PDB file of C-alpha atoms in Angstrom:
ATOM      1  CA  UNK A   1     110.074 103.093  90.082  1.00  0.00           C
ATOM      2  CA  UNK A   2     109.519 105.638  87.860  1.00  0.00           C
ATOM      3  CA  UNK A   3     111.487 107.200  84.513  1.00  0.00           C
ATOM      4  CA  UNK A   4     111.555 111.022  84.398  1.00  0.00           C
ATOM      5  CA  UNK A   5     112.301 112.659  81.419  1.00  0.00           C
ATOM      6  CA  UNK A   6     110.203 115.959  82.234  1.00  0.00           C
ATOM      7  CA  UNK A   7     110.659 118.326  84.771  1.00  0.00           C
ATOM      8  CA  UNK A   8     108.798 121.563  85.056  1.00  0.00           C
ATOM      9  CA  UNK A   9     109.971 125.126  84.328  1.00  0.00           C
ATOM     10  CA  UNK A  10     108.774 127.994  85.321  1.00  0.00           C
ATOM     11  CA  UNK A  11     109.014 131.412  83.205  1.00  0.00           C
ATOM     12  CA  UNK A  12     110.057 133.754  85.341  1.00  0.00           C
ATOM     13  CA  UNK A  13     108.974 136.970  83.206  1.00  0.00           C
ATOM     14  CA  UNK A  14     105.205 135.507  83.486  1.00  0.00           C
ATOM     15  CA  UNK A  15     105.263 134.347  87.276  1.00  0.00           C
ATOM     16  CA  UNK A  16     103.055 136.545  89.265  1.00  0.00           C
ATOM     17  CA  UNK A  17     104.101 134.642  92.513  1.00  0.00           C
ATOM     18  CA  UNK A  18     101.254 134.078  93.751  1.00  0.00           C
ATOM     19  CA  UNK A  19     102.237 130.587  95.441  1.00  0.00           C
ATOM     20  CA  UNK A  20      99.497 128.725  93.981  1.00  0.00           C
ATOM     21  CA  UNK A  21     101.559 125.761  92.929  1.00  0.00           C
ATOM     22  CA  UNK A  22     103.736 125.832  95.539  1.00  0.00           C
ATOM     23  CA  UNK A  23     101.542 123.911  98.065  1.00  0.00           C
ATOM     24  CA  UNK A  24      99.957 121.714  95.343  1.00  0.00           C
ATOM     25  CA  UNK A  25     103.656 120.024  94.237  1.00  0.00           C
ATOM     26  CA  UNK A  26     104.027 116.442  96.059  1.00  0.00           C
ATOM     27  CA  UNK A  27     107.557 116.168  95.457  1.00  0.00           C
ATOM     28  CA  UNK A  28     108.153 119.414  97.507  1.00  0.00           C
ATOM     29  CA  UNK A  29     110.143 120.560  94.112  1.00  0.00           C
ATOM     30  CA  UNK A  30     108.585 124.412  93.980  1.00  0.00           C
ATOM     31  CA  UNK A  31     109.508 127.333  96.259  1.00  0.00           C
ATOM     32  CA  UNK A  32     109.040 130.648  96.322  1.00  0.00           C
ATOM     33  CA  UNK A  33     112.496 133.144  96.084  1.00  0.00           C
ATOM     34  CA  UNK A  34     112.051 136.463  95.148  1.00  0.00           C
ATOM     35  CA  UNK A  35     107.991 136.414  94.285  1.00  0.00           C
ATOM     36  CA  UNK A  36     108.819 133.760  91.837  1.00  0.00           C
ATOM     37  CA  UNK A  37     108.427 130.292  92.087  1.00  0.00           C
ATOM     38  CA  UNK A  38     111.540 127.882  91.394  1.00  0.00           C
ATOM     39  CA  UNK A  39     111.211 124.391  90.627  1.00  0.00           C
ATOM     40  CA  UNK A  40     114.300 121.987  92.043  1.00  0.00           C
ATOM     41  CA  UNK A  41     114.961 119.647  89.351  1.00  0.00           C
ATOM     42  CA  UNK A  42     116.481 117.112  91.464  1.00  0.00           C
ATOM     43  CA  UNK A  43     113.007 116.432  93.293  1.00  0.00           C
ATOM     44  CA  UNK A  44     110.677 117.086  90.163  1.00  0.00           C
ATOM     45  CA  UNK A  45     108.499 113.895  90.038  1.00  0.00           C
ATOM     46  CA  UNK A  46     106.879 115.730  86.567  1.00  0.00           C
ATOM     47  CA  UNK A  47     103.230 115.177  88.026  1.00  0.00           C
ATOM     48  CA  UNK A  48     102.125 118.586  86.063  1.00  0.00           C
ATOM     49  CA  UNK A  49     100.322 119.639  89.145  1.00  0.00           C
ATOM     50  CA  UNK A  50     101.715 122.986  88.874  1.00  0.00           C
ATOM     51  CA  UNK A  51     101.249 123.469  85.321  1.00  0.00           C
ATOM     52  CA  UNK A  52      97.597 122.416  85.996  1.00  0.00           C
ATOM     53  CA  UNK A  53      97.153 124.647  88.710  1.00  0.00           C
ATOM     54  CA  UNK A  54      98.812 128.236  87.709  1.00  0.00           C
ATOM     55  CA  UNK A  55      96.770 130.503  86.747  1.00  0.00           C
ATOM     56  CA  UNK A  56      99.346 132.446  84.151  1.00  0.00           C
ATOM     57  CA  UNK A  57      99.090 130.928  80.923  1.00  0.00           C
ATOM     58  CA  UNK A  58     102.480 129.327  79.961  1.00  0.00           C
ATOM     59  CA  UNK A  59     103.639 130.666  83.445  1.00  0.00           C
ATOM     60  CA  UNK A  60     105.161 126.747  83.814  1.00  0.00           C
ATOM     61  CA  UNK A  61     106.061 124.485  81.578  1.00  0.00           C
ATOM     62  CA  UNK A  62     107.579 120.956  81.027  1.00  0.00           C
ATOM     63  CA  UNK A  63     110.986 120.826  80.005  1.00  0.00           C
ATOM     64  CA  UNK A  64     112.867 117.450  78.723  1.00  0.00           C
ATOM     65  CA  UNK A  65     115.447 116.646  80.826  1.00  0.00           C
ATOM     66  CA  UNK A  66     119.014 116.114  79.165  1.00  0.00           C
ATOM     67  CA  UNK A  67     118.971 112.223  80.505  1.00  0.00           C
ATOM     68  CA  UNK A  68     116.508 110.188  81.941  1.00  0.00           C
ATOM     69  CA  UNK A  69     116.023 110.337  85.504  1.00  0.00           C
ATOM     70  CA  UNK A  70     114.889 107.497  87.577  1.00  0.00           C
ATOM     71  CA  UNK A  71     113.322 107.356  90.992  1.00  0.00           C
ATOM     72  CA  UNK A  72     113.694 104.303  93.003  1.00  0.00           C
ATOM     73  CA  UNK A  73     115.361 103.176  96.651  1.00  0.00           C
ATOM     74  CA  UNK A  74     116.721  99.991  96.070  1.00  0.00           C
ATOM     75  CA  UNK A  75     115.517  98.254  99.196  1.00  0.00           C
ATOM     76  CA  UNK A  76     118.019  95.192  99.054  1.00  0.00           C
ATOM     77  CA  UNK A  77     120.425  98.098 100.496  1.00  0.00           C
ATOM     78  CA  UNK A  78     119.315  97.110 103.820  1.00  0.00           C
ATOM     79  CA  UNK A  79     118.526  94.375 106.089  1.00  0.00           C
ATOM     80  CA  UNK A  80     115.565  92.187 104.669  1.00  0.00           C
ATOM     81  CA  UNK A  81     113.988  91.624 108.021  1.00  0.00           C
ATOM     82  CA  UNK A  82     113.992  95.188 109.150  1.00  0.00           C
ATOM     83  CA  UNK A  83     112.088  96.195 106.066  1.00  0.00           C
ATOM     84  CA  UNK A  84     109.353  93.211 106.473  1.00  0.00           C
ATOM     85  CA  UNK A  85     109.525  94.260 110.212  1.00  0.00           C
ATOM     86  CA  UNK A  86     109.042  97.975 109.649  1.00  0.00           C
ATOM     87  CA  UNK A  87     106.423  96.734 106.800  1.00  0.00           C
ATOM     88  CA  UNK A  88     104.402  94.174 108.541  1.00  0.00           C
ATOM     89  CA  UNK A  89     104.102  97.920 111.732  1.00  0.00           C
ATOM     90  CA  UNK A  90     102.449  99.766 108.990  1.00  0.00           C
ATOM     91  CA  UNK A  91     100.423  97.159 107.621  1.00  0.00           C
ATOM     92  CA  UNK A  92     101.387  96.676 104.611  1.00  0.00           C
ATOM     93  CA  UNK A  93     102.089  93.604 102.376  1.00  0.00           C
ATOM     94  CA  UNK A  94     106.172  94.638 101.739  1.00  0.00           C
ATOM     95  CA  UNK A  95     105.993  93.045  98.010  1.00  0.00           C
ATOM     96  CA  UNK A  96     102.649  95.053  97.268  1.00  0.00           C
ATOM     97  CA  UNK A  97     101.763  98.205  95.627  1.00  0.00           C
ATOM     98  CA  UNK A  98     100.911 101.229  97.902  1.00  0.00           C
ATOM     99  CA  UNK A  99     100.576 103.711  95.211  1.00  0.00           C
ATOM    100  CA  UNK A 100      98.223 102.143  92.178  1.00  0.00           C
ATOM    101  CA  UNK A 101      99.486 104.704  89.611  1.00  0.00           C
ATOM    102  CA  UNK A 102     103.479 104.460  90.323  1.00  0.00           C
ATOM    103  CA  UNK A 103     103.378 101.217  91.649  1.00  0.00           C
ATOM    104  CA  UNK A 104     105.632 101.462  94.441  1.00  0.00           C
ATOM    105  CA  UNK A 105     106.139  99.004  97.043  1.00  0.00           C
ATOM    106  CA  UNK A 106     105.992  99.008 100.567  1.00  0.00           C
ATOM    107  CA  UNK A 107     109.308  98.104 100.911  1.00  0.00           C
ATOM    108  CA  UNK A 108     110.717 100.745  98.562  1.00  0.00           C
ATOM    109  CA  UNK A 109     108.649 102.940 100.487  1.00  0.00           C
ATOM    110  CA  UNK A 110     110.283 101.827 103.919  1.00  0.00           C
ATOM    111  CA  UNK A 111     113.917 102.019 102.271  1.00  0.00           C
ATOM    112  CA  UNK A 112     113.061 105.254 101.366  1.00  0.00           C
ATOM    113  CA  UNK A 113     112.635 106.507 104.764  1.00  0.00           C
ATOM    114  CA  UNK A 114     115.396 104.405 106.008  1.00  0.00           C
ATOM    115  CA  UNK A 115     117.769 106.186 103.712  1.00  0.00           C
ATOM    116  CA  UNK A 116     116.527 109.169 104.942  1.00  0.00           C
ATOM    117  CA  UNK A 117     112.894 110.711 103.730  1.00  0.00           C
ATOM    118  CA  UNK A 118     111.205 111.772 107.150  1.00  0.00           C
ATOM    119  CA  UNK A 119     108.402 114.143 104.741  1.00  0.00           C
ATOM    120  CA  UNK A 120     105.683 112.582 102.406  1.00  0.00           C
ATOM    121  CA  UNK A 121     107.162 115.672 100.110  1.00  0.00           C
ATOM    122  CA  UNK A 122     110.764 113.039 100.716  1.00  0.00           C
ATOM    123  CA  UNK A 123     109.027 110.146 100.111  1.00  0.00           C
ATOM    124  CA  UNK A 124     107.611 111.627  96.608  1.00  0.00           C
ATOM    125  CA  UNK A 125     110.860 112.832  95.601  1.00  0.00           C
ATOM    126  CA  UNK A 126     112.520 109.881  96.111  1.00  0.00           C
ATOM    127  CA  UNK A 127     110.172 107.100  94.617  1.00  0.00           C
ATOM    128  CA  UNK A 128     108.273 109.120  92.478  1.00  0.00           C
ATOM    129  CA  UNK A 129     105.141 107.948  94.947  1.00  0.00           C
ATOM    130  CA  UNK A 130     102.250 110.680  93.928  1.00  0.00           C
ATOM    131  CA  UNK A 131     103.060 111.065  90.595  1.00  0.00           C
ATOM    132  CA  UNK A 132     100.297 109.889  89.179  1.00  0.00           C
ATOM    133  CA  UNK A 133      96.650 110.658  91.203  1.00  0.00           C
ATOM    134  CA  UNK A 134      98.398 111.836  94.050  1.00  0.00           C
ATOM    135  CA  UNK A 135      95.494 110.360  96.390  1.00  0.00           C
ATOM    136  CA  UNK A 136      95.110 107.094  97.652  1.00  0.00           C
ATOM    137  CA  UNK A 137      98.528 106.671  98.415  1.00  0.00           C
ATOM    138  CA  UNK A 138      98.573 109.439 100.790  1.00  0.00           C
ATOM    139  CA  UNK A 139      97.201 107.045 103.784  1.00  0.00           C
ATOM    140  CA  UNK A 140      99.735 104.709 103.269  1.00  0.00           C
ATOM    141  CA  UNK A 141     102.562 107.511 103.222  1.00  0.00           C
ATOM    142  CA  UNK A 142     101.706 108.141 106.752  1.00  0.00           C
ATOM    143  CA  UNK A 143     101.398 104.791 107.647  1.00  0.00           C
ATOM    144  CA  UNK A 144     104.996 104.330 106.539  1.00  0.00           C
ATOM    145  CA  UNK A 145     106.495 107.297 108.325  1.00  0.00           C
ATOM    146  CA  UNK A 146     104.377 106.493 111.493  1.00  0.00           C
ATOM    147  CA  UNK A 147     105.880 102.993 111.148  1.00  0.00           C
ATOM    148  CA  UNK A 148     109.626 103.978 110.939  1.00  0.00           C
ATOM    149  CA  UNK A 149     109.197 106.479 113.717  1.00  0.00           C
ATOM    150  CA  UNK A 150     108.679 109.402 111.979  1.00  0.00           C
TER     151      UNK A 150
END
């Protein structure tokens, strides 16, 4: 679980669009329209990758949101044994951590495909998996995915 209460902006008088933070963004939140990069609020994880990564000064920005968001899938939506099942595929301990930074679970993780994520960018958006380092969880991401099908 994670608590938003950021999201990133982008100025769109000092955008050059030059898509470097488009690819960078976990959550899948930036696209290009236009030669300017847009940032969808809803799947903002506030991870500051872009802002890091621009190369315009002040070209993005964080923003406070006007309530605080939070991003979790409620896994005791679904059947208990088809989340240790789909859990125990990918190898994972369902109770444990597969992000160290966000602390998401395995079985959050599975719910969150089972509600519908089929994209690590899904995944991130959802759980707020990758908001931290962004690395280490990556292999268990796939593992997930691969897991459920996917």
């Amino acid at each position: 679980m994670i608590r938003l209460g950021f999201f990133a902006q982008v100025d769109d008088t000092k955008c050059t669009g030059c898509k470097l933070c488009e690819p960078i963004c976990p959550a899948g939140a930036i696209e290009m329209k236009e030669k300017t990069a847009t940032v969808d609020i809803d799947r903002c994880i506030d991870c500051q990758r872009c802002i890091d990564r621009c190369s315009r000064e002040n070209a993005v920005s964080r923003i406070p949101r006007p309530s605080e968001v939070v991003r979790y899938v409620d896994h005791s939506d679904f059947d208990p044994l088809q989340i240790k099942t789909l859990c125990a595929k990918a190898g994972l301990l369902p109770h444990m951590p597969i992000c160290g930074c966000m602390r998401t679970t395995g079985k959050e993780a599975v719910a969150a495909v089972l509600k519908g994520a089929t994209t690590p960018e899904d995944l991130c958006a959802m759980t707020g998996l990758r908001a931290g380092c962004g690395m280490y969880c990556m292999t268990r991401i796939f593992q997930v995915l691969e897991a459920c099908g996917i």
